[in-house]
Structures are given as structure tokens and as C-alpha cells.
Short mmCIF file of C-alpha atoms in Angstrom, two decimals:
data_model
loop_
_atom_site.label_atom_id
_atom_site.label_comp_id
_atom_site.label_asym_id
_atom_site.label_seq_id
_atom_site.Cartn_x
_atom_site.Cartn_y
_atom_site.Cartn_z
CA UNK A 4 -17.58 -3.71 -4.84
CA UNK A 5 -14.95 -4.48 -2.52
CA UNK A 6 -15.16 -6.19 1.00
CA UNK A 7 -15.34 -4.38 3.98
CA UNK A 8 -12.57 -3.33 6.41
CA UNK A 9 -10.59 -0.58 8.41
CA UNK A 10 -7.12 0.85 7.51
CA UNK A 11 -4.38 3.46 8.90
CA UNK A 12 -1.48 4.97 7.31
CA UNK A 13 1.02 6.78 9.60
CA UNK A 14 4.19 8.67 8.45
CA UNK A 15 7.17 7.48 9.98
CA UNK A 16 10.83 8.99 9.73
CA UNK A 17 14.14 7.92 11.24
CA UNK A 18 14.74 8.69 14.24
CA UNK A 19 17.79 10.75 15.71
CA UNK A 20 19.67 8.00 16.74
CA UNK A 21 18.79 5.76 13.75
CA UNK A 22 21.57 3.30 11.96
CA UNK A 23 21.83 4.98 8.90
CA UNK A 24 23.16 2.84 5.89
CA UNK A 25 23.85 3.11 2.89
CA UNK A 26 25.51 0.39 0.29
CA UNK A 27 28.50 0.48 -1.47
CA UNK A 28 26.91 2.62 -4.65
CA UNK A 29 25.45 4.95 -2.17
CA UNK A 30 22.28 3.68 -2.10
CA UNK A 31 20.25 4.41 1.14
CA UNK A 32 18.71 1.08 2.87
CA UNK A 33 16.28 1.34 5.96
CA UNK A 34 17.43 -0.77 9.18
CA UNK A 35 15.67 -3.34 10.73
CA UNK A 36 16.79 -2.38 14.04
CA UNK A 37 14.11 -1.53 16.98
CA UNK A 38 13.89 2.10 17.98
CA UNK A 39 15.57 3.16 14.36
CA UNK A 40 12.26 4.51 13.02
CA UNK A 41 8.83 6.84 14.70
CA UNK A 42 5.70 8.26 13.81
CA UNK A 43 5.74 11.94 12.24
CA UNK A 44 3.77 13.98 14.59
CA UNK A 45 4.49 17.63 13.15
CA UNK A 46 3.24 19.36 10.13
CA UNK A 47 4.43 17.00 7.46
CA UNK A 48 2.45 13.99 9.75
CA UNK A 49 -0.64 13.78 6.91
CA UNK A 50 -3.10 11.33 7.84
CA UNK A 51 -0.66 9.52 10.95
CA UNK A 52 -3.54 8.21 13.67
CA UNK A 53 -6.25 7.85 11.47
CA UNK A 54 -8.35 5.20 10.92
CA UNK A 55 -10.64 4.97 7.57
CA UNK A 56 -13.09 2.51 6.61
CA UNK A 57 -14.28 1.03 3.93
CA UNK A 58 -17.72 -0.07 3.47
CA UNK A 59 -17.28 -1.46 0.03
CA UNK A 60 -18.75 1.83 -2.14
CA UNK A 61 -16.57 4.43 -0.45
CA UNK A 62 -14.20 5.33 2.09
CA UNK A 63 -14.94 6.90 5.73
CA UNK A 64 -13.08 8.42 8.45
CA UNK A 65 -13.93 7.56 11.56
CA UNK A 66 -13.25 9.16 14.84
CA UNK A 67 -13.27 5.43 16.97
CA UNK A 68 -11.24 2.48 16.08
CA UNK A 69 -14.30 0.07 16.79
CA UNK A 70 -13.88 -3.25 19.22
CA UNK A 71 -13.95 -6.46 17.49
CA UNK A 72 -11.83 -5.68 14.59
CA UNK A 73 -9.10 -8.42 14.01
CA UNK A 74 -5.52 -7.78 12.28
CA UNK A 75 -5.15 -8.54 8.95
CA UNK A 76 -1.90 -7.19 7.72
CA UNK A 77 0.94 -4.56 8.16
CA UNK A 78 3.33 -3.28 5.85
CA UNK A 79 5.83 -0.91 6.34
CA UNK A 80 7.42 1.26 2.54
CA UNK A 81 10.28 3.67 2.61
CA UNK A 82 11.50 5.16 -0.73
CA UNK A 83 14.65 5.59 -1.63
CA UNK A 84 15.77 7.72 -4.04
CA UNK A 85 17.73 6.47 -7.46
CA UNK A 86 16.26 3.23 -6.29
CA UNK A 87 12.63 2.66 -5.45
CA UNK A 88 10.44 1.01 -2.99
CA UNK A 89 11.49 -0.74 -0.18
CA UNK A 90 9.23 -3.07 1.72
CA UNK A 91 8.67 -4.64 4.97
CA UNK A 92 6.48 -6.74 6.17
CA UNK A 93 5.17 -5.41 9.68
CA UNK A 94 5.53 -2.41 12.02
CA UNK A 95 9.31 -0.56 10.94
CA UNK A 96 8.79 1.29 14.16
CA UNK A 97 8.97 -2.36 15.40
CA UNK A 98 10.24 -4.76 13.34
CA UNK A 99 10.28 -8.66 14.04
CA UNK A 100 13.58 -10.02 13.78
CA UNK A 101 12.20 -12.62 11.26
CA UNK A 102 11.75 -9.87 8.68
CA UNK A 103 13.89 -8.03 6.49
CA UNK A 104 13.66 -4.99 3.87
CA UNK A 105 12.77 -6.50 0.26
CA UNK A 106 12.71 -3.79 -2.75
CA UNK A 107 9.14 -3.58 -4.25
CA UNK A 108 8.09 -6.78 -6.74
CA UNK A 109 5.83 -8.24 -8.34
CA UNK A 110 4.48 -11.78 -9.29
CA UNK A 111 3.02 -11.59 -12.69
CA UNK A 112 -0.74 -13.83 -13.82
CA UNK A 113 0.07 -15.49 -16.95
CA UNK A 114 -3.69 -15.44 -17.62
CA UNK A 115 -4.28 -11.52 -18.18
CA UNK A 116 -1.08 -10.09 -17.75
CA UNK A 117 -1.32 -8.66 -14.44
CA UNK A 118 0.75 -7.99 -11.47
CA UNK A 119 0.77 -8.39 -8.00
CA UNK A 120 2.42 -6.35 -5.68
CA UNK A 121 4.35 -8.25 -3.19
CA UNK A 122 7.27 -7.81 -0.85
CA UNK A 123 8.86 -11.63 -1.92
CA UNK A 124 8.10 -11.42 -5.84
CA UNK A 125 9.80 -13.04 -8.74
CA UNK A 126 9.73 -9.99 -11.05
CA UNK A 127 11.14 -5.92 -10.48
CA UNK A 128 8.57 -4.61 -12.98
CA UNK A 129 4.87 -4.75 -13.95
CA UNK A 130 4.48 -7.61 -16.39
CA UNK A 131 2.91 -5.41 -19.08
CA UNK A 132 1.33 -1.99 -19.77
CA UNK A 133 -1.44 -0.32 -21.73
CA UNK A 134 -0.91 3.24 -23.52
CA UNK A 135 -4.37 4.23 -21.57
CA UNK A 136 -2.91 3.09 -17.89
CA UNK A 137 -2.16 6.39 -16.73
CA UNK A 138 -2.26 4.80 -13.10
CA UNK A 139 0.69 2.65 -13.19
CA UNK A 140 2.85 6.49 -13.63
CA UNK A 141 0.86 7.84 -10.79
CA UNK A 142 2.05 4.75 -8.61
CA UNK A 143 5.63 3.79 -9.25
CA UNK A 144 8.54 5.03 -10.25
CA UNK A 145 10.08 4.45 -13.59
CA UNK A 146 12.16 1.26 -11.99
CA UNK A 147 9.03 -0.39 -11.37
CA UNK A 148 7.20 0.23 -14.77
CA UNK A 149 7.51 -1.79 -18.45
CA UNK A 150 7.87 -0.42 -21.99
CA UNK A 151 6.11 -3.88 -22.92
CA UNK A 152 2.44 -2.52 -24.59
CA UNK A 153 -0.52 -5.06 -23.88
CA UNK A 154 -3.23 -4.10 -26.98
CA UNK A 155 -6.30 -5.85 -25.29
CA UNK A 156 -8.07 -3.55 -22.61
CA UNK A 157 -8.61 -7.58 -20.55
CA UNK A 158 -4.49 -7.25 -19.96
CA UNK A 159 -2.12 -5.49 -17.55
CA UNK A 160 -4.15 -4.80 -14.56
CA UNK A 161 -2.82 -4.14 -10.65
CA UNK A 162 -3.56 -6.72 -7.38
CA UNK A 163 -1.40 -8.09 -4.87
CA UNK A 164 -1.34 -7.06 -0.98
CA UNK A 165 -3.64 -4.74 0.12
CA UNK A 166 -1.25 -2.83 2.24
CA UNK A 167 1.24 -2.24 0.20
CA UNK A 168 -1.32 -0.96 -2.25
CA UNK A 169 -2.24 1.67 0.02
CA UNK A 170 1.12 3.01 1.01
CA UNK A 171 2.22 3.56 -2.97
CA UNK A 172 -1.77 5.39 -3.09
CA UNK A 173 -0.04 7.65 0.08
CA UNK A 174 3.46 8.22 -1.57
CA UNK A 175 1.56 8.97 -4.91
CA UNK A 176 0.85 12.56 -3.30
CA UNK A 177 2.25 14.70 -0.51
CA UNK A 178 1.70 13.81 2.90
CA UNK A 179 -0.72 17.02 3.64
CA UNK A 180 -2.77 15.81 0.59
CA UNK A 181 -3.87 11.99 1.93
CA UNK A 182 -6.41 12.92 4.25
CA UNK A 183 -8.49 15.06 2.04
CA UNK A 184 -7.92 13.03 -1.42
CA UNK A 185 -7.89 9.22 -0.49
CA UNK A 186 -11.42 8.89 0.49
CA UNK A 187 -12.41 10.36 -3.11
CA UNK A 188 -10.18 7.87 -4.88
CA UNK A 189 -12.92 5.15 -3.92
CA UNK A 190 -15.54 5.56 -5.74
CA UNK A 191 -18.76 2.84 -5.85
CA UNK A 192 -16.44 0.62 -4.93
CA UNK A 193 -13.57 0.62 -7.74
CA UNK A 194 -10.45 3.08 -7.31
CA UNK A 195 -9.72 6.13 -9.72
CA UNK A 196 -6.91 8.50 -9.96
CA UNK A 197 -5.81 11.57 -9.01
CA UNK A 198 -4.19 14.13 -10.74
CA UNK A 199 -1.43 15.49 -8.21
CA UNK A 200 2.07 15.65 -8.28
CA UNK A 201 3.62 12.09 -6.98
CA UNK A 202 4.84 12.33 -3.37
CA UNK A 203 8.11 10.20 -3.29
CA UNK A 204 10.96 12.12 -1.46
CA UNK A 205 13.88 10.19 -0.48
CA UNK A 206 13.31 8.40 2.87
CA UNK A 207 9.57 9.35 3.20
CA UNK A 208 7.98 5.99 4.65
CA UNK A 209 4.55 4.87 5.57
CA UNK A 210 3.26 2.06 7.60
CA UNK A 211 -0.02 0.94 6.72
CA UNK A 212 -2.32 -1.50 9.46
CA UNK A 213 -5.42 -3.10 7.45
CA UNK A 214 -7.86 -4.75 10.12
CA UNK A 215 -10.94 -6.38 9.43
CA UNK A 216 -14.52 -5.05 10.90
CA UNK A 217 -16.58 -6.26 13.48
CA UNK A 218 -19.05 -8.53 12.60
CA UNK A 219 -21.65 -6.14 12.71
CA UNK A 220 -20.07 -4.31 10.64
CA UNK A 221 -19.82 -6.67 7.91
CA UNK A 222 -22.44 -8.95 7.45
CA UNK A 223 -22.02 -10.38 11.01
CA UNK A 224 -19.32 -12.17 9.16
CA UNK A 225 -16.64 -13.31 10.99
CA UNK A 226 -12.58 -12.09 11.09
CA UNK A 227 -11.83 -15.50 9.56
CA UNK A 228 -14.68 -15.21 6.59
CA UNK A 229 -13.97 -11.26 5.97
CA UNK A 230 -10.05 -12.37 6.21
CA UNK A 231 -10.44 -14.88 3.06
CA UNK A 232 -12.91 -12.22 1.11
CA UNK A 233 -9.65 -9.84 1.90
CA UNK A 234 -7.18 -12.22 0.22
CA UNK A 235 -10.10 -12.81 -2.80
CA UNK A 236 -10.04 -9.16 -3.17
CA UNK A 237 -6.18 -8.75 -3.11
CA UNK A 238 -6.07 -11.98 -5.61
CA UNK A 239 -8.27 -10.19 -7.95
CA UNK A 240 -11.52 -11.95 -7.52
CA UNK A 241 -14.00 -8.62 -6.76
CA UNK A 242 -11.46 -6.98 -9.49
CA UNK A 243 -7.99 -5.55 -9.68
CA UNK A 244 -7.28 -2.58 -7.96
CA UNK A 245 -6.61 -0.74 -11.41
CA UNK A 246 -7.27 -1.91 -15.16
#
């Protein structure tokens, strides 16, 4: 079982007067430049505006976000084809100067072999893989995965930021597919997988916004207490997103 708490994931796209750059092998790179990036409001929008919950066994939409919910994180992930992930921490449709574009990571548990997905990791790949993880091909892109083979079933499971999590779930299928397939990916509280063709396109971006509930919502806990059950969950402690 997982805590509680409320999440949107938008499509954004560059706008017409974005700052397009690329580096010197070609390789696209997202600005960090106000104005450069907006919400997808046409037929390839999927589930922009929004807002899910999750109750701990499964995942809701709901029509009202509800009053008393905190923030808790934002993440912003582009793809980029021939490359991979890129991350930001925040809104890209309104970036803080403080932040820039980091390509997907990872900082690996030396305890069970896991990974944790990250903006600021040390690592470019998964620290290790199981013949049976069928998730980590569903999720990432070749870049991102290892040829090294864990043999214990206890090794090579997925954590890290909760956010960031949820946008790779959303490029894992086509935009039009999120709003009727995430809610049955969370099932009695532990994630499965789906068996649909992978949704990275070059320059398709999401920005997720993870909130906590109100109090009466969870427990009449409070933002602060369902806040540090959010970090135990993204550090593993109610289990890894994925085994």
C-alpha cells in the first residue's frame, strides 16, 4: 500500500516562438527560457488538466482539485530522440532560473541493487537487471537500461522521485492512451504493466504536479506527516515502484 495523494500530468510542447537548440552533434536540448514551452490543448492533449488520486489501493479521477492539498513536487521530462530523458525540476512552462535541464539518472542502493530515479544522479543506467523485469523496457529507453543480470528476485528494483516516475509511466504509451490505462496500472496498491507500444516521440514532454491530500483525506494527517510518508514511499520503504 502506498500513501495517499493527488497528481496531474499535462502535455506540453514548444511553443511557436520557442529557442530551439540543438548541440553540436545535433542533439535537441529543451530551453529554460520563460514562455518557450505550453500546455497541449488539441487532440494529442491526453490527460492535460486532470487531476487523479490515489487512495493507496487504486487510482481515481476526480472532477475537483480539493482545498487543503499542499505541493509536494513538480517535474517537468522532454524526450529527445537518439538521446533520452531530459529532466527538470519544476514547471517548463515556467521554469525558475535556479534550475536547469539534467538528462535522466539514477543513484544506485548498494544494499539490493536498485535504482532511483533522479534528476542530479551519479549513474546514466539502472544499476542491474533481472531477465523477468519486463518493466524496466516498458519505461526507458535502451540508454537508460543495463546488460548487468541480477540472479536473486530481492535485486534490481525501481524508486526514486515520484514525479518523475509518473511522467516515464505517461511517455511509456501514447498520449490518447493515459487517461484510460493509468488508473488500471495501480492495482491494491503496487503498480503493474501494460502491454502497449512505448510513447516516446522526439520532443513529447510532460509536466507532472504531485500534491498531498487534505487531511481528511488522509488520516487527518497533516501536509508535513503525508510529505515524509511521500519521501518513505519514493525511498522505498512501502516498496519499490517495480521489482
Amino acid at each position: 500500500m502506498s500513501p495517499r495523494y493527488l497528481f496531474r500530468i499535462d502535455e506540453i510542447q514548444e511553443s511557436s516562438t520557442a529557442t530551439h537548440v540543438v548541440d553540436r552533434h545535433g542533439i535537441w536540448h529543451p530551453s529554460t527560457e520563460t514562455g518557450d514551452y505550453e500546455r497541449k490543448h488539441d487532440a494529442g492533449a491526453g490527460a492535460t488538466g486532470i487531476w487523479w488520486y490515489c487512495n493507496g489501493q487504486t487510482i481515481q479521477r476526480i472532477d475537483t482539485f480539493p482545498q487543503g492539498s499542499t505541493h509536494y513536487q513538480t517535474f517537468s521530462v522532454f524526450y529527445s530522440e537518439g538521446f533520452g530523458f531530459w529532466i527538470l525540476r519544476g514547471d517548463a512552462t515556467n521554469p525558475r532560473r535556479s534550475e536547469a535541464w539534467h538528462p535522466l539518472s539514477f543513484d544506485h542502493d548498494e544494499q539490493d541493487f536498485s535504482s532511483y530515479l533522479t534528476n542530479a544522479g551519479t549513474e546514466k543506467t539502472l544499476r542491474c537487471q533481472r531477465v523477468d523485469q519486463s518493466w524496466s523496457g516498458m519505461l526507458l529507453p535502451t540508454t537508460n537500461q543495463v546488460r548487468a543480470v541480477a540472479t536473486s528476485q530481492a535485486y534490481g528494483g525501481l524508486k526514486g522521485d515520484l514525479a518523475i516516475f509518473l511522467a516515464l509511466l505517461a511517455q511509456s504509451m501514447e498520449p490518447g492512451k493515459v487517461t484510460q490505462t493509468l488508473y488500471r496500472m495501480f492495482r491494491e496498491g503496487a503498480w503493474v504493466l501494460h502491454p502497449l507500444p512505448h510513447g516516446r516521440t522526439h520532443q513529447r514532454g510532460v509536466v507532472v504536479y504531485v500534491y498531498t491530500c487534505p487531511p481528511n483525506w488522509a488520516s487527518n494527517f497533516t501536509a508535513e506527516q503525508q510529505s515524509k510518508e511521500l519521501k518513505a514511499y519514493e525511498d522505498g520503504a512501502y516498496g519499490k515502484y517495480y521489482y
